Amino acid sequence: MAKNLVEQITNMDEDFAQWYTDVVLKAELVDYSSVRGSMIIRPYGYAIWENIKNALDTEIKATGHDNVYMPLLIPESLLQKEKDHIEGFAPEVAWVTHGGDEELAERLCIRPTSEVLFAEHYKNIIHSYRDLPKLYNQWANVVRWEKTTRPFLRTLEFLWQEGHTCHETDQDAHEETVKMLEVYADICERVLAIPVVKGQKTEKEKFAGAKYTYTIESLMHDGKALQSGTSHNLGTGFAKAFGIEFLDRNGKLQTVHQTSWGFTTRIIGAMIMVHGDDKGLVLPPVVAPTQVLIVPIAQHKEGVLDAAYELQQALKSKFRVGIDASDKKPGWKFNESEMKGIPVRLEIGPRDIEENKVVLVRRDTGEKRTVDQGNLETELEKLLEDIQKNLYDKALQHRIKKTHAVKTMEQFKDMLAKEGGFIEAMWCGKQGCEDRIKEETQATSRCIPFEQERLSETCVCCGDGAEQLVIWAKAY
Ligand SMILES: [Zn+2]
């Protein structure tokens, strides 16, 4: 039984896509629903999301933002107001056409994102520079009619937060865009142990309706990239379309400058694909719903369960501690806790009790050690910190190993086919080359990294003068 449970997970190097599906289902993160492309987030998956959400919400509030809630439905005429925006989103919009039996006079769209709702509201509540900045955020679900879907990575409906802000000047909007990208990078690196590259999206890849888009990009175990959070300077595009104006400090009528930024449940998919292994999930301690699982050994013997529960009581004010007192065999419990990615397993049996010791096993390395119960709290604290750091370091090493600088298209194709990962190459800035690279290699431009390097003077694709270094990759 214990063995079967693990054998059901496909080996990740054999079939990474199947491994991913096995893990999200067997670790009980999600279940499929009867609506194609929609997922049920189960308690264990939702608890992970809540930990991510709480950490991010704390930072959003600490940087001066207020949470609000906007309606789910958007009238078609409202969505049409900003031309680039509707063009970008039209293919993925779901429409409500009927209320009961009655056909609606105007179709309502289920929000794919809420820029236009915020813009309409801001027009009503902003009149003077005294009303600025407006720093709003909402936690919500959105719907995008995707053709191919996978749990967390691409689903018709997903959860996210979307920040929407208004500012007096372009400089203020720019600073906000940078600030929130930094918040996302911090959540990825400190909370999820996922190293990111910060940069700007090309014109082709930027958000529909934005002046420019900043992004954080991370690299998965299989060498594919995943966009992990985006922050947009919207400029005055939406504000002009909606007439969001204010009297400035000199009594002159001005248009506000806006930003928007979003972070989604996709990041759970990234976390799985960055840290997971052939035994299943590997969760960073900061987000793990259970950080320490106590497994009583020979629990039928007198005093064992009592001692296990006492330990749980003693530790629970400092750590998220679970206990598996079911009648399953210890080996089964070990496998299950490994599959669920619980950072530390704590074993306690009759002999440990006699010697006032416990055994700690870490999920990331499998390392096992015996510690005195007197030092347990300090040991666990250190161990969890160490696991968090180790996961980050391992992911960073992997990314460094899988980042390749190339100067010709031959090298580009060769590296991508053989090694995958991030390809660093110079680009002339023309969309034609970006399109051709995608056509010939399936790699898309991930970002123009803020940390630039001059690999050569010519575009990898056309040989014309190069403007910037771009990171390219196949992406989720
Ligand atoms: Zn070129």
CSV table of C-alpha atoms and ligand atoms in Angstrom, one decimal:
chain,number,residue,atom,x,y,z
A,1,MET,CA,0.0,0.0,0.0
A,2,ALA,CA,2.6,2.5,1.1
A,3,LYS,CA,4.7,1.7,-2.0
A,4,ASN,CA,1.8,2.0,-4.4
A,5,LEU,CA,1.0,5.4,-3.2
A,6,VAL,CA,4.3,6.7,-4.4
A,7,GLU,CA,4.5,4.6,-7.5
A,8,GLN,CA,1.5,6.3,-8.8
A,9,ILE,CA,3.5,9.5,-9.3
A,10,THR,CA,5.2,9.5,-12.7
A,11,ASN,CA,8.9,10.0,-12.7
A,12,MET,CA,9.5,13.7,-13.5
A,13,ASP,CA,12.3,13.2,-16.0
A,14,GLU,CA,10.2,10.7,-17.9
A,15,ASP,CA,7.1,12.8,-18.4
A,16,PHE,CA,7.1,16.2,-16.6
A,17,ALA,CA,3.6,17.1,-17.6
A,18,GLN,CA,2.2,13.8,-16.2
A,19,TRP,CA,4.3,14.2,-13.1
A,20,TYR,CA,2.7,17.6,-12.5
A,21,THR,CA,-0.8,16.3,-13.0
A,22,ASP,CA,-0.1,13.4,-10.7
A,23,VAL,CA,1.2,15.7,-8.0
A,24,VAL,CA,-1.6,18.2,-8.0
A,25,LEU,CA,-4.2,15.4,-7.8
A,26,LYS,CA,-2.5,13.0,-5.4
A,27,ALA,CA,-1.4,15.6,-3.0
A,28,GLU,CA,-5.0,16.7,-3.0
A,29,LEU,CA,-4.4,20.2,-4.1
A,30,VAL,CA,-7.2,20.2,-6.7
A,31,ASP,CA,-9.9,18.2,-8.3
A,32,TYR,CA,-11.4,18.6,-11.7
A,33,SER,CA,-14.9,20.0,-12.0
A,34,SER,CA,-17.7,19.4,-14.6
A,35,VAL,CA,-16.9,22.7,-16.3
A,36,ARG,CA,-14.0,22.2,-18.8
A,37,GLY,CA,-10.9,23.9,-17.6
A,38,SER,CA,-12.2,24.8,-14.2
A,39,MET,CA,-10.6,23.5,-11.0
A,40,ILE,CA,-11.8,22.8,-7.5
A,41,ILE,CA,-9.2,24.0,-5.1
A,42,ARG,CA,-9.2,21.5,-2.2
A,43,PRO,CA,-8.5,22.3,1.4
A,44,TYR,CA,-4.8,21.6,1.2
A,45,GLY,CA,-4.4,23.7,-2.0
A,46,TYR,CA,-6.5,26.4,-0.6
A,47,ALA,CA,-4.5,26.5,2.7
A,48,ILE,CA,-1.3,27.1,0.6
A,49,TRP,CA,-3.1,29.9,-1.3
A,50,GLU,CA,-4.3,31.5,2.0
A,51,ASN,CA,-0.7,31.5,3.3
A,52,ILE,CA,0.5,33.2,0.1
A,53,LYS,CA,-2.4,35.6,0.2
A,54,ASN,CA,-1.9,36.6,3.8
A,55,ALA,CA,1.8,37.3,3.2
A,56,LEU,CA,1.0,39.4,0.1
A,57,ASP,CA,-2.0,41.1,1.6
A,58,THR,CA,0.2,42.2,4.6
A,59,GLU,CA,2.7,43.8,2.2
A,60,ILE,CA,0.0,45.4,0.1
A,61,LYS,CA,-1.4,47.1,3.2
A,62,ALA,CA,2.0,48.0,4.5
A,63,THR,CA,2.6,49.9,1.3
A,64,GLY,CA,-0.5,52.0,1.9
A,65,HIS,CA,-3.2,50.3,-0.2
A,66,ASP,CA,-6.8,49.6,0.8
A,67,ASN,CA,-8.8,46.6,-0.2
A,68,VAL,CA,-12.1,47.1,-2.1
A,69,TYR,CA,-14.5,44.9,-4.0
A,70,MET,CA,-15.8,45.5,-7.5
A,71,PRO,CA,-18.7,43.8,-9.3
A,72,LEU,CA,-18.2,40.6,-11.3
A,73,LEU,CA,-20.0,41.8,-14.4
A,74,ILE,CA,-18.9,44.5,-16.8
A,75,PRO,CA,-21.3,46.1,-19.4
A,76,GLU,CA,-20.0,45.6,-22.9
A,77,SER,CA,-20.0,49.4,-23.6
A,78,LEU,CA,-17.7,49.9,-20.6
A,79,LEU,CA,-15.2,47.3,-21.8
A,80,GLN,CA,-15.1,48.8,-25.3
A,81,LYS,CA,-14.0,52.2,-24.0
A,82,GLU,CA,-10.3,51.6,-24.1
A,83,LYS,CA,-9.5,50.3,-27.6
A,84,ASP,CA,-6.2,48.4,-27.0
A,85,HIS,CA,-7.6,46.8,-23.9
A,86,ILE,CA,-10.7,45.3,-25.5
A,87,GLU,CA,-8.6,44.1,-28.5
A,88,GLY,CA,-6.3,42.3,-26.2
A,89,PHE,CA,-9.0,40.6,-24.1
A,90,ALA,CA,-11.8,40.1,-26.6
A,91,PRO,CA,-10.8,36.5,-27.6
A,92,GLU,CA,-11.0,35.3,-24.0
A,93,VAL,CA,-14.1,37.1,-22.7
A,94,ALA,CA,-17.1,35.2,-21.4
A,95,TRP,CA,-20.4,36.9,-21.9
A,96,VAL,CA,-23.7,36.9,-20.0
A,97,THR,CA,-26.5,37.3,-22.5
A,98,HIS,CA,-29.6,36.4,-20.5
A,99,GLY,CA,-31.1,37.2,-17.1
A,100,GLY,CA,-33.5,34.4,-16.4
A,101,ASP,CA,-35.5,33.9,-19.6
A,102,GLU,CA,-35.0,37.5,-20.8
A,103,GLU,CA,-32.3,38.5,-23.3
A,104,LEU,CA,-30.3,41.4,-22.0
A,105,ALA,CA,-30.4,44.7,-23.9
A,106,GLU,CA,-26.7,44.9,-23.4
A,107,ARG,CA,-24.3,41.9,-23.0
A,108,LEU,CA,-22.4,41.7,-19.7
A,109,CYS,CA,-18.9,40.4,-19.6
A,110,ILE,CA,-17.5,38.4,-16.7
A,111,ARG,CA,-14.5,40.3,-15.6
A,112,PRO,CA,-11.2,39.1,-17.2
A,113,THR,CA,-9.6,41.9,-15.2
A,114,SER,CA,-11.1,45.1,-13.7
A,115,GLU,CA,-9.3,48.1,-15.2
A,116,VAL,CA,-12.5,49.6,-16.7
A,117,LEU,CA,-14.6,49.1,-13.5
A,118,PHE,CA,-11.9,50.9,-11.4
A,119,ALA,CA,-11.6,53.6,-14.1
A,120,GLU,CA,-15.4,54.3,-14.1
A,121,HIS,CA,-15.4,54.5,-10.2
A,122,TYR,CA,-12.3,56.7,-10.1
A,123,LYS,CA,-13.9,59.2,-12.5
A,124,ASN,CA,-16.7,59.6,-9.9
A,125,ILE,CA,-14.5,60.0,-6.8
A,126,ILE,CA,-11.4,61.9,-7.9
A,127,HIS,CA,-11.8,65.6,-8.4
A,128,SER,CA,-8.7,67.3,-6.9
A,129,TYR,CA,-5.0,66.5,-6.2
A,130,ARG,CA,-6.2,66.1,-2.6
A,131,ASP,CA,-8.0,62.9,-3.7
A,132,LEU,CA,-4.7,61.5,-4.9
A,133,PRO,CA,-3.0,59.1,-4.8
A,134,LYS,CA,-5.8,56.5,-4.8
A,135,LEU,CA,-4.3,53.1,-3.9
A,136,TYR,CA,-6.8,50.3,-4.2
A,137,ASN,CA,-6.5,46.5,-4.4
A,138,GLN,CA,-9.1,43.8,-4.7
A,139,TRP,CA,-8.9,40.0,-4.1
A,140,ALA,CA,-11.2,38.4,-6.6
A,141,ASN,CA,-11.8,35.7,-9.2
A,142,VAL,CA,-11.6,36.4,-12.9
A,143,VAL,CA,-12.6,34.4,-16.0
A,144,ARG,CA,-10.6,34.0,-19.2
A,145,TRP,CA,-11.8,31.6,-21.8
A,146,GLU,CA,-8.6,29.7,-22.4
A,147,LYS,CA,-8.4,26.9,-25.0
A,148,THR,CA,-5.9,24.6,-23.3
A,149,THR,CA,-6.0,24.5,-19.5
A,150,ARG,CA,-4.0,22.9,-16.7
A,151,PRO,CA,-4.6,23.1,-12.9
A,152,PHE,CA,-3.2,26.4,-11.5
A,153,LEU,CA,-1.2,27.2,-14.6
A,154,ARG,CA,-4.1,28.0,-17.0
A,155,THR,CA,-7.7,27.7,-15.9
A,156,LEU,CA,-10.9,29.4,-17.1
A,157,GLU,CA,-11.4,30.9,-13.7
A,158,PHE,CA,-8.6,31.8,-11.3
A,159,LEU,CA,-8.1,33.7,-8.1
A,160,TRP,CA,-5.8,36.7,-7.8
A,161,GLN,CA,-5.4,40.2,-6.5
A,162,GLU,CA,-5.4,43.2,-8.8
A,163,GLY,CA,-4.1,46.5,-7.6
A,164,HIS,CA,-5.4,49.7,-9.3
A,165,THR,CA,-3.9,53.1,-8.5
A,166,CYS,CA,-4.2,56.7,-9.6
A,167,HIS,CA,-1.5,59.3,-9.2
A,168,GLU,CA,-0.8,63.0,-9.9
A,169,THR,CA,2.3,62.5,-12.1
A,170,ASP,CA,3.9,60.0,-14.4
A,171,GLN,CA,6.8,59.8,-12.0
A,172,ASP,CA,4.5,58.8,-9.1
A,173,ALA,CA,2.9,56.1,-11.3
A,174,HIS,CA,6.3,54.8,-12.4
A,175,GLU,CA,7.5,54.6,-8.7
A,176,GLU,CA,4.3,52.7,-7.8
A,177,THR,CA,4.9,50.2,-10.7
A,178,VAL,CA,8.4,49.6,-9.5
A,179,LYS,CA,7.4,49.3,-5.9
A,180,MET,CA,4.8,46.7,-6.5
A,181,LEU,CA,7.1,44.6,-8.7
A,182,GLU,CA,9.5,44.6,-5.8
A,183,VAL,CA,6.7,43.4,-3.5
A,184,TYR,CA,6.0,40.5,-5.9
A,185,ALA,CA,9.7,39.7,-6.1
A,186,ASP,CA,9.9,39.6,-2.4
A,187,ILE,CA,6.9,37.3,-2.0
A,188,CYS,CA,8.4,35.0,-4.6
A,189,GLU,CA,11.9,34.9,-3.1
A,190,ARG,CA,11.3,35.2,0.6
A,191,VAL,CA,8.0,33.4,1.0
A,192,LEU,CA,8.0,30.9,-1.9
A,193,ALA,CA,11.8,30.4,-2.3
A,194,ILE,CA,11.5,31.1,-6.0
A,195,PRO,CA,14.3,33.3,-7.5
A,196,VAL,CA,13.1,35.7,-10.1
A,197,VAL,CA,14.5,37.9,-12.9
A,198,LYS,CA,13.0,41.4,-13.0
A,199,GLY,CA,12.6,43.2,-16.2
A,200,GLN,CA,10.3,44.9,-18.7
A,201,LYS,CA,8.0,43.2,-21.3
A,202,THR,CA,8.5,44.0,-24.9
A,203,GLU,CA,5.8,46.0,-26.7
A,204,LYS,CA,4.4,42.8,-28.1
A,205,GLU,CA,4.1,41.1,-24.7
A,206,LYS,CA,3.0,44.1,-22.6
A,207,PHE,CA,-0.5,44.3,-21.0
A,208,ALA,CA,-3.2,45.4,-23.4
A,209,GLY,CA,-3.7,49.1,-22.8
A,210,ALA,CA,-0.5,49.7,-20.7
A,211,LYS,CA,2.3,52.2,-21.4
A,212,TYR,CA,4.7,49.5,-20.2
A,213,THR,CA,4.7,46.3,-18.2
A,214,TYR,CA,7.3,45.1,-15.7
A,215,THR,CA,7.5,41.4,-14.9
A,216,ILE,CA,9.2,38.8,-12.7
A,217,GLU,CA,10.1,35.6,-14.5
A,218,SER,CA,11.0,32.3,-12.9
A,219,LEU,CA,12.4,29.1,-14.3
A,220,MET,CA,10.8,25.7,-13.7
A,221,HIS,CA,12.5,22.4,-13.2
A,222,ASP,CA,11.9,21.3,-16.8
A,223,GLY,CA,13.6,24.5,-18.2
A,224,LYS,CA,10.4,26.3,-19.1
A,225,ALA,CA,9.7,29.9,-17.9
A,226,LEU,CA,6.7,31.1,-15.9
A,227,GLN,CA,5.6,34.7,-15.7
A,228,SER,CA,5.2,35.1,-11.9
A,229,GLY,CA,3.7,38.6,-11.5
A,230,THR,CA,3.3,41.7,-13.5
A,231,SER,CA,3.1,45.4,-12.7
A,232,HIS,CA,1.8,47.9,-15.4
A,233,ASN,CA,2.2,51.6,-15.8
A,234,LEU,CA,-1.0,52.4,-17.6
A,235,GLY,CA,0.0,56.0,-18.3
A,236,THR,CA,-3.1,58.1,-19.1
A,237,GLY,CA,-4.7,55.7,-21.6
A,238,PHE,CA,-7.6,54.6,-19.5
A,239,ALA,CA,-7.8,57.9,-17.7
A,240,LYS,CA,-8.3,59.8,-21.0
A,241,ALA,CA,-10.8,57.2,-22.3
A,242,PHE,CA,-12.8,57.5,-19.0
A,243,GLY,CA,-12.2,61.2,-18.3
A,244,ILE,CA,-10.5,60.8,-14.9
A,245,GLU,CA,-9.5,64.3,-14.3
A,246,PHE,CA,-8.4,66.4,-11.3
A,247,LEU,CA,-7.6,70.0,-10.4
A,248,ASP,CA,-3.9,70.1,-9.7
A,249,ARG,CA,-2.0,72.3,-7.2
A,250,ASN,CA,-2.2,75.3,-9.5
A,251,GLY,CA,-5.9,74.9,-10.2
A,252,LYS,CA,-5.3,73.4,-13.6
A,253,LEU,CA,-7.3,70.4,-14.9
A,254,GLN,CA,-5.1,67.3,-15.4
A,255,THR,CA,-5.5,63.7,-16.3
A,256,VAL,CA,-4.5,61.1,-13.6
A,257,HIS,CA,-1.7,58.6,-14.2
A,258,GLN,CA,-2.6,55.0,-13.4
A,259,THR,CA,-1.0,51.6,-12.6
A,260,SER,CA,-2.3,48.1,-12.2
A,261,TRP,CA,-0.6,44.9,-11.0
A,262,GLY,CA,-1.6,41.3,-10.5
A,263,PHE,CA,-0.5,38.1,-8.8
A,264,THR,CA,-2.5,34.9,-9.2
A,265,THR,CA,-3.0,31.3,-8.1
A,266,ARG,CA,-0.6,30.4,-11.0
A,267,ILE,CA,2.2,30.9,-8.6
A,268,ILE,CA,1.2,27.7,-6.8
A,269,GLY,CA,1.9,25.9,-10.1
A,270,ALA,CA,5.3,27.6,-10.2
A,271,MET,CA,6.1,26.6,-6.6
A,272,ILE,CA,5.2,22.9,-7.5
A,273,MET,CA,7.4,22.9,-10.6
A,274,VAL,CA,10.4,24.7,-9.0
A,275,HIS,CA,10.7,22.6,-5.8
A,276,GLY,CA,8.9,19.3,-6.4
A,277,ASP,CA,10.7,15.9,-6.9
A,278,ASP,CA,9.9,12.3,-7.7
A,279,LYS,CA,8.3,11.8,-4.3
A,280,GLY,CA,5.9,14.6,-4.8
A,281,LEU,CA,5.5,18.2,-3.5
A,282,VAL,CA,8.2,20.0,-1.7
A,283,LEU,CA,6.8,23.0,0.2
A,284,PRO,CA,8.7,26.0,1.4
A,285,PRO,CA,8.2,26.1,5.2
A,286,VAL,CA,6.8,29.7,5.1
A,287,VAL,CA,3.8,28.6,3.0
A,288,ALA,CA,3.4,25.0,4.1
A,289,PRO,CA,0.0,24.5,5.8
A,290,THR,CA,1.7,21.9,8.1
A,291,GLN,CA,5.4,22.7,8.8
A,292,VAL,CA,6.0,19.7,11.1
A,293,LEU,CA,4.1,16.4,11.0
A,294,ILE,CA,4.4,14.3,14.1
A,295,VAL,CA,4.4,10.5,13.4
A,296,PRO,CA,4.1,8.3,16.5
A,297,ILE,CA,6.1,5.1,16.2
A,298,ALA,CA,4.5,2.0,17.7
A,299,GLN,CA,1.6,4.1,18.8
A,300,HIS,CA,-0.3,1.2,20.3
A,301,LYS,CA,2.3,1.1,23.1
A,302,GLU,CA,1.4,2.8,26.3
A,303,GLY,CA,2.3,6.5,26.5
A,304,VAL,CA,3.3,7.0,22.8
A,305,LEU,CA,0.2,8.8,21.7
A,306,ASP,CA,0.1,10.9,24.9
A,307,ALA,CA,3.7,12.0,24.4
A,308,ALA,CA,3.0,12.8,20.7
A,309,TYR,CA,0.0,15.0,21.6
A,310,GLU,CA,2.0,16.7,24.4
A,311,LEU,CA,4.7,17.6,21.9
A,312,GLN,CA,2.1,19.0,19.5
A,313,GLN,CA,0.7,21.1,22.3
A,314,ALA,CA,4.1,22.4,23.3
A,315,LEU,CA,5.1,23.3,19.7
A,316,LYS,CA,1.8,24.6,18.3
A,317,SER,CA,2.2,28.2,19.4
A,318,LYS,CA,5.4,28.5,17.3
A,319,PHE,CA,4.9,26.2,14.4
A,320,ARG,CA,2.0,24.8,12.3
A,321,VAL,CA,2.2,21.2,13.7
A,322,GLY,CA,0.1,18.3,12.6
A,323,ILE,CA,-0.1,14.8,13.9
A,324,ASP,CA,-0.9,11.6,12.1
A,325,ALA,CA,-2.5,9.3,14.7
A,326,SER,CA,-4.4,7.3,12.1
A,327,ASP,CA,-4.1,3.5,12.1
A,328,LYS,CA,-2.0,3.5,8.9
A,329,LYS,CA,1.5,2.0,9.1
A,330,PRO,CA,4.3,4.4,9.8
A,331,GLY,CA,5.8,3.7,6.3
A,332,TRP,CA,2.6,4.8,4.7
A,333,LYS,CA,2.5,7.9,6.8
A,334,PHE,CA,6.1,8.7,5.8
A,335,ASN,CA,5.3,8.4,2.1
A,336,GLU,CA,2.1,10.5,2.4
A,337,SER,CA,3.9,13.3,4.3
A,338,GLU,CA,6.6,13.3,1.6
A,339,MET,CA,4.1,13.4,-1.2
A,340,LYS,CA,2.4,16.3,0.5
A,341,GLY,CA,5.7,18.1,0.8
A,342,ILE,CA,5.6,18.7,4.6
A,343,PRO,CA,9.0,20.2,5.4
A,344,VAL,CA,9.8,18.3,8.6
A,345,ARG,CA,8.6,14.9,9.9
A,346,LEU,CA,9.0,14.3,13.6
A,347,GLU,CA,9.1,10.7,14.7
A,348,ILE,CA,8.6,9.7,18.3
A,349,GLY,CA,8.5,6.1,19.7
A,350,PRO,CA,8.9,4.3,23.0
A,351,ARG,CA,12.7,4.5,23.0
A,352,ASP,CA,12.8,8.2,22.1
A,353,ILE,CA,10.4,8.9,25.0
A,354,GLU,CA,12.7,7.0,27.3
A,355,GLU,CA,15.7,9.0,26.2
A,356,ASN,CA,13.8,12.3,26.0
A,357,LYS,CA,14.6,12.5,22.3
A,358,VAL,CA,12.9,12.8,18.9
A,359,VAL,CA,13.9,12.1,15.3
A,360,LEU,CA,13.6,14.9,12.8
A,361,VAL,CA,13.6,14.1,9.0
A,362,ARG,CA,13.7,16.9,6.5
A,363,ARG,CA,11.7,16.6,3.3
A,364,ASP,CA,14.1,18.5,1.0
A,365,THR,CA,17.3,16.4,1.6
A,366,GLY,CA,15.9,13.4,3.5
A,367,GLU,CA,18.5,14.0,6.2
A,368,LYS,CA,17.6,12.4,9.5
A,369,ARG,CA,18.8,13.4,13.0
A,370,THR,CA,18.1,12.8,16.6
A,371,VAL,CA,17.7,15.8,18.9
A,372,ASP,CA,17.0,16.3,22.6
A,373,GLN,CA,13.5,17.4,23.4
A,374,GLY,CA,14.9,20.2,25.5
A,375,ASN,CA,16.4,21.8,22.3
A,376,LEU,CA,13.5,20.9,20.0
A,377,GLU,CA,12.0,24.4,19.6
A,378,THR,CA,15.4,26.0,18.7
A,379,GLU,CA,16.3,23.0,16.5
A,380,LEU,CA,13.0,23.2,14.6
A,381,GLU,CA,13.3,26.9,14.1
A,382,LYS,CA,16.8,26.6,12.6
A,383,LEU,CA,15.8,23.6,10.5
A,384,LEU,CA,12.8,25.3,8.9
A,385,GLU,CA,14.9,28.4,8.1
A,386,ASP,CA,17.6,26.2,6.7
A,387,ILE,CA,15.1,24.3,4.5
A,388,GLN,CA,13.6,27.6,3.2
A,389,LYS,CA,17.1,28.8,2.3
A,390,ASN,CA,18.2,25.5,0.8
A,391,LEU,CA,15.1,25.5,-1.5
A,392,TYR,CA,15.9,29.0,-2.7
A,393,ASP,CA,19.6,28.2,-3.2
A,394,LYS,CA,18.9,25.0,-5.1
A,395,ALA,CA,16.4,26.8,-7.4
A,396,LEU,CA,18.9,29.6,-8.0
A,397,GLN,CA,21.7,27.2,-8.9
A,398,HIS,CA,19.3,25.4,-11.3
A,399,ARG,CA,18.5,28.7,-13.0
A,400,ILE,CA,22.1,29.8,-13.3
A,401,LYS,CA,23.0,26.4,-14.8
A,402,LYS,CA,20.1,26.7,-17.2
A,403,THR,CA,20.8,30.3,-18.4
A,404,HIS,CA,22.7,30.4,-21.7
A,405,ALA,CA,24.1,33.4,-23.5
A,406,VAL,CA,24.1,33.0,-27.3
A,407,LYS,CA,25.2,35.1,-30.2
A,408,THR,CA,23.8,33.3,-33.3
A,409,MET,CA,20.5,31.7,-34.2
A,410,GLU,CA,22.2,28.4,-34.6
A,411,GLN,CA,23.5,28.6,-31.0
A,412,PHE,CA,20.0,29.7,-29.9
A,413,LYS,CA,18.2,26.8,-31.4
A,414,ASP,CA,20.9,24.3,-30.4
A,415,MET,CA,20.9,25.4,-26.7
A,416,LEU,CA,17.1,25.6,-26.5
A,417,ALA,CA,16.7,22.1,-27.9
A,418,LYS,CA,19.5,20.5,-25.8
A,419,GLU,CA,19.3,22.4,-22.5
A,420,GLY,CA,16.1,24.4,-22.5
A,421,GLY,CA,16.1,27.2,-19.9
A,422,PHE,CA,16.7,30.9,-20.3
A,423,ILE,CA,18.4,32.0,-23.5
A,424,GLU,CA,20.1,35.4,-23.2
A,425,ALA,CA,20.5,37.1,-26.6
A,426,MET,CA,20.8,40.6,-28.0
A,427,TRP,CA,17.8,42.1,-29.9
A,428,CYS,CA,17.4,44.9,-32.3
A,429,GLY,CA,14.0,46.0,-30.9
A,430,LYS,CA,12.0,45.1,-34.0
A,431,GLN,CA,8.9,43.0,-33.5
A,432,GLY,CA,9.6,41.2,-36.8
A,433,CYS,CA,12.6,39.5,-35.2
A,434,GLU,CA,10.6,38.6,-32.1
A,435,ASP,CA,8.0,37.0,-34.2
A,436,ARG,CA,10.6,35.1,-36.3
A,437,ILE,CA,12.3,33.8,-33.1
A,438,LYS,CA,9.0,32.5,-31.8
A,439,GLU,CA,8.1,30.9,-35.1
A,440,GLU,CA,11.5,29.2,-35.5
A,441,THR,CA,12.1,28.2,-31.9
A,442,GLN,CA,8.8,28.4,-30.0
A,443,ALA,CA,10.6,30.6,-27.5
A,444,THR,CA,9.0,33.9,-26.5
A,445,SER,CA,10.6,37.0,-25.1
A,446,ARG,CA,10.3,36.8,-21.4
A,447,CYS,CA,11.7,40.2,-20.5
A,448,ILE,CA,14.2,42.8,-21.1
A,449,PRO,CA,16.1,42.3,-17.8
A,450,PHE,CA,16.8,45.4,-15.7
A,451,GLU,CA,20.3,44.1,-15.2
A,452,GLN,CA,21.6,44.4,-18.8
A,453,GLU,CA,24.8,43.0,-20.3
A,454,ARG,CA,26.2,43.7,-23.8
A,455,LEU,CA,26.8,40.3,-25.2
A,456,SER,CA,27.4,41.6,-28.7
A,457,GLU,CA,26.6,44.6,-31.0
A,458,THR,CA,24.2,42.8,-33.3
A,459,CYS,CA,20.7,41.3,-33.1
A,460,VAL,CA,20.8,37.5,-32.8
A,461,CYS,CA,18.1,37.3,-35.4
A,462,CYS,CA,18.7,39.9,-38.2
A,463,GLY,CA,22.3,41.1,-37.5
A,464,ASP,CA,21.2,44.7,-37.3
A,465,GLY,CA,22.5,46.9,-34.5
A,466,ALA,CA,21.3,45.5,-31.1
A,467,GLU,CA,19.4,47.6,-28.6
A,468,GLN,CA,19.1,45.3,-25.6
A,469,LEU,CA,19.7,42.0,-24.0
A,470,VAL,CA,16.5,39.9,-23.9
A,471,ILE,CA,15.7,36.7,-22.0
A,472,TRP,CA,13.9,34.2,-24.2
A,473,ALA,CA,12.4,30.9,-23.2
A,474,LYS,CA,9.6,28.5,-23.8
A,475,ALA,CA,7.0,29.4,-21.3
A,476,TYR,CA,3.9,28.1,-19.5
B,1,ZN,ZN,16.7,42.0,-35.3
